[in-house]
Short mmCIF file of C-alpha atoms and ligand atoms in Angstrom, two decimals:
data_model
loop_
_atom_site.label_atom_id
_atom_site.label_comp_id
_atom_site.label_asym_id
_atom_site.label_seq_id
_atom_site.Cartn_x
_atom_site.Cartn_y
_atom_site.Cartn_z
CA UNK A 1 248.13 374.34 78.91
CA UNK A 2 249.86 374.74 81.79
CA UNK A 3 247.39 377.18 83.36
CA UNK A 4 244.55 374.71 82.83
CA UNK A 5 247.10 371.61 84.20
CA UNK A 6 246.99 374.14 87.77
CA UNK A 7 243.47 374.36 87.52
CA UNK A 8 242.75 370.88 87.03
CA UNK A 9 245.17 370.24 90.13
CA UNK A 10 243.67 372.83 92.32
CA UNK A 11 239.91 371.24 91.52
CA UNK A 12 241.62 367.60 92.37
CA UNK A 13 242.51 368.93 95.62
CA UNK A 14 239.53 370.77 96.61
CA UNK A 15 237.17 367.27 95.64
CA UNK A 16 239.57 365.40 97.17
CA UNK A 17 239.52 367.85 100.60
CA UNK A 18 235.52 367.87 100.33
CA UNK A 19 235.68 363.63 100.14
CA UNK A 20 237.75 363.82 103.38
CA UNK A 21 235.42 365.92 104.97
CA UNK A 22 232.79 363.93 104.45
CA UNK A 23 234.19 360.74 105.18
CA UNK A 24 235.30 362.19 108.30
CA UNK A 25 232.11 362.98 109.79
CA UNK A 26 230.35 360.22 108.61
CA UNK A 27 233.16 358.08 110.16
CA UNK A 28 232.27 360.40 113.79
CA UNK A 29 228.48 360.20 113.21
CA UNK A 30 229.19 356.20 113.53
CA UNK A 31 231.45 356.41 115.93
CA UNK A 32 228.97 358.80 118.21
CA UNK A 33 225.99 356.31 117.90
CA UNK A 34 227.30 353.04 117.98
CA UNK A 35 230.39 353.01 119.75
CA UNK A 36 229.31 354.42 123.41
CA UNK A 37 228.75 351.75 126.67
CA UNK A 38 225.37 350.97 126.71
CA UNK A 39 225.11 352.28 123.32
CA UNK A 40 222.86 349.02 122.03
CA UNK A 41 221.17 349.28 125.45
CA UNK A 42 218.36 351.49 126.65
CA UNK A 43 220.98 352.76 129.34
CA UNK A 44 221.30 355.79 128.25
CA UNK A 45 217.79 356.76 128.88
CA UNK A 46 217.11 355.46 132.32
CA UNK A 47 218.42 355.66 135.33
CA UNK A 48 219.95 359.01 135.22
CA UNK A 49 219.50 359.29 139.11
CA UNK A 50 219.30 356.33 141.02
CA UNK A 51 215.87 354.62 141.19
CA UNK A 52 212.70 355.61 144.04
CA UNK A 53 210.33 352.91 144.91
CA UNK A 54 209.29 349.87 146.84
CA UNK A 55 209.54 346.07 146.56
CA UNK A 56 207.45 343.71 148.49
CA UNK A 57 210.32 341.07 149.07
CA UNK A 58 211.76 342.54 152.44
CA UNK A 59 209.05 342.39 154.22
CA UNK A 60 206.39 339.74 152.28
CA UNK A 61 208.86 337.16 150.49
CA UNK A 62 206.34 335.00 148.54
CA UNK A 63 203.51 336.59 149.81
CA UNK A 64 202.62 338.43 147.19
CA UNK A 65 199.36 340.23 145.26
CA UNK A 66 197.73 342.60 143.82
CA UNK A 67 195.74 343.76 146.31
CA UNK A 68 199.27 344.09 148.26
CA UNK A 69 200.53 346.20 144.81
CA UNK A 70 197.55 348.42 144.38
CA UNK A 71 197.22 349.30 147.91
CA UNK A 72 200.83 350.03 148.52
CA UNK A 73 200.27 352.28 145.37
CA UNK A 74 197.75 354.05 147.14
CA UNK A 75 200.59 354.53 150.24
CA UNK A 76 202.68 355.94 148.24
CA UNK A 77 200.34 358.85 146.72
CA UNK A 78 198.50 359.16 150.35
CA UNK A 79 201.74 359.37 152.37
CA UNK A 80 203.39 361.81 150.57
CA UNK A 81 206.34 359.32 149.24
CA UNK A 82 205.43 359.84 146.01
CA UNK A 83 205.37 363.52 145.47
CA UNK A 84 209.03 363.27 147.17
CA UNK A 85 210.03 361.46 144.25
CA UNK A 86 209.77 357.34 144.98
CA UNK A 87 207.99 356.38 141.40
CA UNK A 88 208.47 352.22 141.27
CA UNK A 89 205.95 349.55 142.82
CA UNK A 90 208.11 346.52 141.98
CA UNK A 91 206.72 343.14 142.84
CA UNK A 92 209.43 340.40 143.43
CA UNK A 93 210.11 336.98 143.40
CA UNK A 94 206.61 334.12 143.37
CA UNK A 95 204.18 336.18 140.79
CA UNK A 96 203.44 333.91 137.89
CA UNK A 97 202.15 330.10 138.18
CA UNK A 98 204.96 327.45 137.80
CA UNK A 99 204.28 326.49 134.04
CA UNK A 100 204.33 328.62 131.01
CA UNK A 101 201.58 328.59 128.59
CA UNK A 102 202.11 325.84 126.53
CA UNK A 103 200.35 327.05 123.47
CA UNK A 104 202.50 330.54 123.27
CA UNK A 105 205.13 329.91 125.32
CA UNK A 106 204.40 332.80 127.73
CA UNK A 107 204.89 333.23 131.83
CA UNK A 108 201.02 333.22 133.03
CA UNK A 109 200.28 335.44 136.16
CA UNK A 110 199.31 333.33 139.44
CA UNK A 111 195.34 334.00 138.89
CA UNK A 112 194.75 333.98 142.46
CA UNK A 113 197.30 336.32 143.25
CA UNK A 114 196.77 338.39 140.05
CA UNK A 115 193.11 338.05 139.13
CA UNK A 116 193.71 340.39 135.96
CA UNK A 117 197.05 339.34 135.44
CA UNK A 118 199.75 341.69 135.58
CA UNK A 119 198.50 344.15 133.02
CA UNK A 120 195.50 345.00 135.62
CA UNK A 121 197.73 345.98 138.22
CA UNK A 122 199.92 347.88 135.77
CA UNK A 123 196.66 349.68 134.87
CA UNK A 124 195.92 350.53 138.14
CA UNK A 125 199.61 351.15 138.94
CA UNK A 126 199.65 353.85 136.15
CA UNK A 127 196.48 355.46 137.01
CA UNK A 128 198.13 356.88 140.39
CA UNK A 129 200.72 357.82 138.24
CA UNK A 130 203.07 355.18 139.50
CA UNK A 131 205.22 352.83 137.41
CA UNK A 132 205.20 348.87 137.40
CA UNK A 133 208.20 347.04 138.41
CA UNK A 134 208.72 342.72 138.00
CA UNK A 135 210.83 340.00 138.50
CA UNK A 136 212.54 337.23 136.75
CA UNK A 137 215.92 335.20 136.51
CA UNK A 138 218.70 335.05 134.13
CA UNK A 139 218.52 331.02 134.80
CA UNK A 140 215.98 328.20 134.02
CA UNK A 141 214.39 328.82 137.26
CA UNK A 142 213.31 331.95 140.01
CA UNK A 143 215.10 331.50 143.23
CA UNK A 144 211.45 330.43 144.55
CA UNK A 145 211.47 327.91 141.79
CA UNK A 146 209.41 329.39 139.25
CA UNK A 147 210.19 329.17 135.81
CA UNK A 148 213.43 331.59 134.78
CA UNK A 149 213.77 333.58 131.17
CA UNK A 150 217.02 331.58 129.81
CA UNK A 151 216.09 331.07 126.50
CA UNK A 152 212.61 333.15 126.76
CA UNK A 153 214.46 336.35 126.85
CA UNK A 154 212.67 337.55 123.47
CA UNK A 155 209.42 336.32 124.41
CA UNK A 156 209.47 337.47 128.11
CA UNK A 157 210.75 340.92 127.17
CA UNK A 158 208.15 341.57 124.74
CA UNK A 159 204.85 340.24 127.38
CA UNK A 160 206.63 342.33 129.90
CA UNK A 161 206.33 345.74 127.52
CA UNK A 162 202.91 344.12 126.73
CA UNK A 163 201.67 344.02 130.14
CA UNK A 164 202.77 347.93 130.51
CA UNK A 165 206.03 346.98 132.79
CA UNK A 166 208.25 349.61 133.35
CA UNK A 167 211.32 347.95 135.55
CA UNK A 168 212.93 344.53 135.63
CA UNK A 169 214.80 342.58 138.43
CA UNK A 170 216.65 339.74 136.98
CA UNK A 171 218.01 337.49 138.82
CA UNK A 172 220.71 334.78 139.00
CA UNK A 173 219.65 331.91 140.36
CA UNK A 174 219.68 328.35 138.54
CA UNK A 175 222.04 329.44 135.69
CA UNK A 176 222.82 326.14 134.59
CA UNK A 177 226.51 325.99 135.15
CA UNK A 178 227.40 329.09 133.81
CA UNK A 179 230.72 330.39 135.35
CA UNK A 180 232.44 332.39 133.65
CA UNK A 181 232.47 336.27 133.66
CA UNK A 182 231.84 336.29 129.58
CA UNK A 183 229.29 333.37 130.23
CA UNK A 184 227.21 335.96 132.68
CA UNK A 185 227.55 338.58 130.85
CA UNK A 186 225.68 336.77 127.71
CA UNK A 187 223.01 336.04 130.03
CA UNK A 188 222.72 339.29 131.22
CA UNK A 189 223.29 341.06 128.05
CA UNK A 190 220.79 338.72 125.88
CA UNK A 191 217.76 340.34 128.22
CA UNK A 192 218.93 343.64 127.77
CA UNK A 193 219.11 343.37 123.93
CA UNK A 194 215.63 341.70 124.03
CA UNK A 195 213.97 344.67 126.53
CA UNK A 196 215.88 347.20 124.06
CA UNK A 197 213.96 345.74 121.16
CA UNK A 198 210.48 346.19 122.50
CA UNK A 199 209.10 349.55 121.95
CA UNK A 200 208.80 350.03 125.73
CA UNK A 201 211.61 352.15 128.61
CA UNK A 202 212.01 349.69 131.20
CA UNK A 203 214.74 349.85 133.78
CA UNK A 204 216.67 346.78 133.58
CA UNK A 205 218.17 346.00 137.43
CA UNK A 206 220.64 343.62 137.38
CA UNK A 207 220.32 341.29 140.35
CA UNK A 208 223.99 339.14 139.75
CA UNK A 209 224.81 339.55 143.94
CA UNK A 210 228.05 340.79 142.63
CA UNK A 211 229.69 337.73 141.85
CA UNK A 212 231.19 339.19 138.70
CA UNK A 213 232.09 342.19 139.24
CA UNK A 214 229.08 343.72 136.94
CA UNK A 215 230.33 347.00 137.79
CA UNK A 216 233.02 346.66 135.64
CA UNK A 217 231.18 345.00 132.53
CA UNK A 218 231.44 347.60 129.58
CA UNK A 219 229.35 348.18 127.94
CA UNK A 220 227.24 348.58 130.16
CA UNK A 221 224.59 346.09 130.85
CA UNK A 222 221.99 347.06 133.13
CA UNK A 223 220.80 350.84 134.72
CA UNK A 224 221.82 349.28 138.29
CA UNK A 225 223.86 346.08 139.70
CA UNK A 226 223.59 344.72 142.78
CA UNK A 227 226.73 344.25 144.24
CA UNK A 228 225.97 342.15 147.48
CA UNK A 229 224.58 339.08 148.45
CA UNK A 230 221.29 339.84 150.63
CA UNK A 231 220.22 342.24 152.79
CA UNK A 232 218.68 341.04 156.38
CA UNK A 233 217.00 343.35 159.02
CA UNK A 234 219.76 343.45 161.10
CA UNK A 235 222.55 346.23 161.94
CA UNK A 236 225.48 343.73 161.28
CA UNK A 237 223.69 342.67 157.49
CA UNK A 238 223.52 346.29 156.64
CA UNK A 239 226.93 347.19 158.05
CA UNK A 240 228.74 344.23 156.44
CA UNK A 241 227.13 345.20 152.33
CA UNK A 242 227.88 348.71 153.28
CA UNK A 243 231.55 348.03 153.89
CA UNK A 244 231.66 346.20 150.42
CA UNK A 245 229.73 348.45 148.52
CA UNK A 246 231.43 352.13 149.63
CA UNK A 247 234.33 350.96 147.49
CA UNK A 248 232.83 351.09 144.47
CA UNK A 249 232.66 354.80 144.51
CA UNK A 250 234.42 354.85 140.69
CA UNK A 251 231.90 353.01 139.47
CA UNK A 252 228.62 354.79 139.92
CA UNK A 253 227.46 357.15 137.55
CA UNK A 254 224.16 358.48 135.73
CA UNK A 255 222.43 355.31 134.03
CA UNK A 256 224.51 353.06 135.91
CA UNK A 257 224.16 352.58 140.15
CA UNK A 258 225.79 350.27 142.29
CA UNK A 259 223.04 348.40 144.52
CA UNK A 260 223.77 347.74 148.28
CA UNK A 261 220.14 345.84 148.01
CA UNK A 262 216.60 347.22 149.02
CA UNK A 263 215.71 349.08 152.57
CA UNK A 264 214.97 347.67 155.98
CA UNK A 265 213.16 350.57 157.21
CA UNK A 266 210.53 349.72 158.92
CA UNK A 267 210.92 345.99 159.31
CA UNK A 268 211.96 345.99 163.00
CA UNK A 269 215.17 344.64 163.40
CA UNK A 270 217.39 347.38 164.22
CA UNK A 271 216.67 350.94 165.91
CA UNK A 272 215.60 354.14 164.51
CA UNK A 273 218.98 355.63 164.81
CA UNK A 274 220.49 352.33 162.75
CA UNK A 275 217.31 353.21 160.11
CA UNK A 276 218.38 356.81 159.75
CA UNK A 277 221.85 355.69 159.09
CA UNK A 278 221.21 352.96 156.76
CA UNK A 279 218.63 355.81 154.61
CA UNK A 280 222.09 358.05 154.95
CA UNK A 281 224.82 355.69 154.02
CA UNK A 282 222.56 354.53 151.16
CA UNK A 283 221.75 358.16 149.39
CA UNK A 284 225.89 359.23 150.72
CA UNK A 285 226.28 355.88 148.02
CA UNK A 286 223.94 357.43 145.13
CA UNK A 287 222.20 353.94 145.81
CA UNK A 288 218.39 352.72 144.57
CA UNK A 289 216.22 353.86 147.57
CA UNK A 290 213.92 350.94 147.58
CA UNK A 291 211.41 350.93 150.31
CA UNK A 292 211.22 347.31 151.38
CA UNK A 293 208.89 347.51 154.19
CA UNK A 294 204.36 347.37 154.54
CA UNK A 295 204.15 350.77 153.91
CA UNK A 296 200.36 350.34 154.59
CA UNK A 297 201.55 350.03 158.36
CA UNK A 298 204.35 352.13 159.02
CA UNK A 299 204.99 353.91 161.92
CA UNK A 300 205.10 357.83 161.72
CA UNK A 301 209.07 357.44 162.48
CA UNK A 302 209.83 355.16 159.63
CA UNK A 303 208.06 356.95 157.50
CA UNK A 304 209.52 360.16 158.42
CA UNK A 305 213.24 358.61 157.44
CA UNK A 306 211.92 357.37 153.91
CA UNK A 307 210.00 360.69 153.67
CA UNK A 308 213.77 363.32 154.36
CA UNK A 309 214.03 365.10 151.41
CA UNK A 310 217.33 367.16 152.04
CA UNK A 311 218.79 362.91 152.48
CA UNK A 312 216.64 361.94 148.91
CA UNK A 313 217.66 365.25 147.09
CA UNK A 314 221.70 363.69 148.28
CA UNK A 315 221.03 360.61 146.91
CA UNK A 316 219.28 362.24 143.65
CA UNK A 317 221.87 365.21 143.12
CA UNK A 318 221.91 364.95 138.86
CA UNK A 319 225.93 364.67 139.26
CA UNK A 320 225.49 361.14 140.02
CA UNK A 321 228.64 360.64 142.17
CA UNK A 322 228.66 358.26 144.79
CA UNK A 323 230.44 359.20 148.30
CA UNK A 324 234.42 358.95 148.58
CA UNK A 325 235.64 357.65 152.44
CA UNK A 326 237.62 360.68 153.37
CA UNK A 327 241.18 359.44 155.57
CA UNK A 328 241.00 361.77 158.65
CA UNK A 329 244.06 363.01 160.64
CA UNK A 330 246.33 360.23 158.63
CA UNK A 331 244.07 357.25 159.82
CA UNK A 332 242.67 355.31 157.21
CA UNK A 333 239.44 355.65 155.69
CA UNK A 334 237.08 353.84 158.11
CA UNK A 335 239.67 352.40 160.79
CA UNK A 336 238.41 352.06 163.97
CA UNK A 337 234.82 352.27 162.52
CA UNK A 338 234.49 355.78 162.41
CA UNK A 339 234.08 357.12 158.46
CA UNK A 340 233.83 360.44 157.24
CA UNK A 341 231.72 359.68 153.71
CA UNK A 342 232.10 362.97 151.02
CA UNK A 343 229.41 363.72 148.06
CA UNK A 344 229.94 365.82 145.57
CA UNK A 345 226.94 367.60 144.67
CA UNK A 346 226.00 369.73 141.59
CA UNK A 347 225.88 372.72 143.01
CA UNK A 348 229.05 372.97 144.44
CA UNK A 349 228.11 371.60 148.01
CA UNK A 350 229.44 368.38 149.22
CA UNK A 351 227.37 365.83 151.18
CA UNK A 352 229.36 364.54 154.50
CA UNK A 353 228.24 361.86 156.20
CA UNK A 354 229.64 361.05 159.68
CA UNK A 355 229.34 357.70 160.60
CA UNK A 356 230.38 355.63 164.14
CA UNK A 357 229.80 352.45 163.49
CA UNK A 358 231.28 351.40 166.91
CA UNK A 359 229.74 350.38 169.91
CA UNK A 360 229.99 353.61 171.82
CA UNK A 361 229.22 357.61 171.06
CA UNK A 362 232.35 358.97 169.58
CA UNK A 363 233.47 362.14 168.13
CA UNK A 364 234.30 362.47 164.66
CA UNK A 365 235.99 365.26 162.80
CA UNK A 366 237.18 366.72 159.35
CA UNK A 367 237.92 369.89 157.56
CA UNK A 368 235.62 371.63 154.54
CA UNK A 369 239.15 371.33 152.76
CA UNK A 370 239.97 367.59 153.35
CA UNK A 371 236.40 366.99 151.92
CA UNK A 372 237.33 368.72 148.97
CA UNK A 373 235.51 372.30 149.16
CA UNK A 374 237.42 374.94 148.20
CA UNK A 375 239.07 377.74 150.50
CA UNK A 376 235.95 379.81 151.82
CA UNK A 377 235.77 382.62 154.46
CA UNK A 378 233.19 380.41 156.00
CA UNK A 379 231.39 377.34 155.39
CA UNK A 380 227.51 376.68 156.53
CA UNK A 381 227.02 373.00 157.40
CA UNK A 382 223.27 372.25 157.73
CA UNK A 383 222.12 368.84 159.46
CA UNK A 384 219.84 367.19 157.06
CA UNK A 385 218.45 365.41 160.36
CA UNK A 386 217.78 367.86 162.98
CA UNK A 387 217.31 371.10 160.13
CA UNK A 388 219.42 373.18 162.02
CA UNK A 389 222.18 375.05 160.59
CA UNK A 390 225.93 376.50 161.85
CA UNK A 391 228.71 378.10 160.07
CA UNK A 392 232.22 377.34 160.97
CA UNK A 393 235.59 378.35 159.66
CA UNK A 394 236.00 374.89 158.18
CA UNK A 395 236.06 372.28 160.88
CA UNK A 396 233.22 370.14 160.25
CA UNK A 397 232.62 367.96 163.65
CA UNK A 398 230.20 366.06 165.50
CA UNK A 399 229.40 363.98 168.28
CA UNK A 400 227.76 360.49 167.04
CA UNK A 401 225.78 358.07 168.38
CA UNK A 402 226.73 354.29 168.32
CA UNK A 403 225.88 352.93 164.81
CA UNK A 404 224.41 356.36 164.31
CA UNK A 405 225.34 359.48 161.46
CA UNK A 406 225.57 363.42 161.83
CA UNK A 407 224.65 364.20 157.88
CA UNK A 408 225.58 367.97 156.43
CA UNK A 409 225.12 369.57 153.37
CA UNK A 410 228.24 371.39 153.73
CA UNK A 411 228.54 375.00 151.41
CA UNK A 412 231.05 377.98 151.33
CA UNK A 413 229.49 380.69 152.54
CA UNK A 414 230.01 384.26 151.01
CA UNK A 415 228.28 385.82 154.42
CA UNK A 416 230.93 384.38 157.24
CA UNK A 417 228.82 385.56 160.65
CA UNK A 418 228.03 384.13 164.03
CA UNK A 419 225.64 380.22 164.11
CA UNK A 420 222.27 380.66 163.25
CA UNK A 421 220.44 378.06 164.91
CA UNK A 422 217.54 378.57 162.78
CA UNK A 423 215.39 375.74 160.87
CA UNK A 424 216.26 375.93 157.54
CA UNK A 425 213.85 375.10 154.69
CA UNK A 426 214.59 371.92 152.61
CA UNK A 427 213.98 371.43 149.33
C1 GLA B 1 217.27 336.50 145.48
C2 GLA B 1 217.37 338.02 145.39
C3 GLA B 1 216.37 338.63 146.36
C4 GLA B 1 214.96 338.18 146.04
C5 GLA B 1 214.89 336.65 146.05
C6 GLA B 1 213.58 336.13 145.50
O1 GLA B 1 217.68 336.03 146.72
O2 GLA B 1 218.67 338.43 145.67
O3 GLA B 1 216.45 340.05 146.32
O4 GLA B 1 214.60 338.67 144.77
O5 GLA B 1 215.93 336.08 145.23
O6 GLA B 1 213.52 334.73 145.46
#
């Protein structure tokens, strides 16, 4: 009797341990798939670096087409861009005609612009092994007036996958009084639930200019945010969203990049040197390097700043971390317009950016150390501008141009020796 009371004890316990067990992981398999940001989002799965493409919106505004698409796809594969890694052909604002179809309720292509509507030019997109981006607005109306998805998110979503879209821009223009931070984040949310439930990846970019603070919403709702109002072609547009957007270093991450806005390259309103910089502050940022120029007619010096690799493989590194400002000698991070921008990369290397944003050439200076490397015999900084390459003992210095940058890929070095001023192969 009593041995069998034991036994009956000991068997309690043991079912009792295994129902524990079980609940237990079933209670972490839950918690795993359902409880992550951006878990009831496609987030997860795009974006992991920070998007490669073009936009026409820079340089075209409403003049848009698909002869302007397909031969910009063309560019892309003939140039070179593509095989460094730019994979988006986004068309912007002024696409569709300005009433939906009133029998299904869907956007209609402009048929003059888009003689076989957007699917054709995905098609064609696709077949130089390209992806389709588009645009709409989280509001009854485009910023150009056509009409917005509020309300249509379901049926937009799904004749975007349809059409063989791979990348939304959605605005924020015309949002019907909506003002508060929960209010835009329904908007924005209700188009990511409806691209999640088509059976189609497309990168959601949120276009919100930052007036909520999207880089803070969590979950997560889009793969990038922009976090400015626009970009123009000129030095003091692109110096004023960089100063706004450096700051959100903690926010940036893989499936999730903060958007200073597409690039100027090319468009003619500042100087090669202010190009180079705005290509290097942009990948220092782990930002979306969106070519916003006619890349049918660039010149060979434009191109060669969209076309750096060592400055794209920065921006791409697969640790996703956007650039820290660096204080130098006690001053502040950026006083008297001089920055020192740090990247850590996933090898171990840091990417340092040294920027003079001032008027005149200046020097600026750190140390491997203060850019967080760790102690080294020696460190080899190599100029992802000029491909040359020194070693130092750990100062890392430079003489700028005005508004220009002196960019390094900065790694200890296990071979201390004299400078080798030899070209050194990029990736
Ligand atoms: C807004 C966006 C721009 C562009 C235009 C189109 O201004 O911020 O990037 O898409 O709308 O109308």
């Amino acid at each position: 009797m009593f041995h069998s009371r034991s036994t009956l004890t000991q068997l309690f316990f043991i079912v009792a341990s295994l129902v524990a067990v079980a609940v237990a992981v079933v209670v972490l398999v839950i918690l795993l798939t359902t409880n992550r940001p951006g878990a009831r989002s496609q987030a997860s799965a795009q974006g992991l670096t920070p998007q490669l493409g073009w936009n026409d919106w820079n340089a075209f505004g409403c003049d848009v087409s698909a002869q302007l698409v397909e031969q910009t796809a063309d560019k892309l594969v003939t140039s070179g861009l593509k095989a460094a890694g730019y994979e988006y052909v986004n068309i912007d604002d002024c696409w569709m005609t300005h009433d939906r179809d009133p029998r299904t309720g869907q956007l209609v292509p402009d048929p003059t612009k888009f003689p076989q509507g957007i699917a054709g030019v995905a098609r064609y997109v696709h077949s130089r092994g390209l992806k389709l981006g588009i645009y709409e607005d989280a509001g009854t109306a485009t910023c150009a007036g056509y009409p917005g998805s509020l309300g249509h998110e379901r049926t937009d979503a799904q004749t975007f996958s349809d059409w063989g879209v791979d990348y939304l821009k959605y605005d924020n223009c015309n949002h019907r009084g909506s003002t508060t931070t929960q209010q835009y984040i329904d908007r924005y949310a209700a188009m990511r639930d409806a691209l999640a439930a088509t059976d189609r990846p497309i990168f959601y970019s949120l276009c919100e200019w930052g007036v909520h603070r999207p880089w803070t919403w969590d979950p997560r709702v889009g793969n990038s945010w922009r976090t400015t109002r626009d970009i123009h072609d000129t030095y003091a547009s692109m110096l004023s969203i960089f100063h706004q957007n450096v700051w959100l270093y903690p926010y940036a991450s893989p499936g999730g990049w903060n958007d200073p806005d597409m690039l100027e390259i090319g468009n003619g309103g500042m100087t090669t040197t202010e190009y180079q910089t705005e290509f290097s502050l942009w990948a220092a940022m782990a930002a979306p390097l969106i070519a916003g120029t006619d890349l049918r007619n660039i010149s060979d010096d434009d191109l060669a700043i969209y076309s750096n690799r060592d400055v794209i493989a920065v921006d791409q590194d697969p640790l996703g971390k956007q650039a820290v400002p660096i204080s130098t000698n006690g001053m502040p991070a950026g006083s008297h317009g001089l920055w020192v921008l740090s990247k850590p990369l996933i090898n171990g290397d840091r990417a340092v950016v040294l920027f003079n944003s001032t008027e005149i050439p200046q020097a600026i200076g750190t140390t491997a150390l203060q850019v967080g490397l760790q102690h080294g015999g020696a460190y080899v900084l190599r100029d992802l501008w000029s491909k040359r390459a020194l070693t130092t003992q750990g100062a890392i210095r430079a003489h700028v141009p005005a508004h220009g940058v002196v960019m390094y890929r900065v790694s200890v070095s296990n071979t201390p020796g004299p400078t080798p001023a030899d070209h050194f192969a990029g990736k």
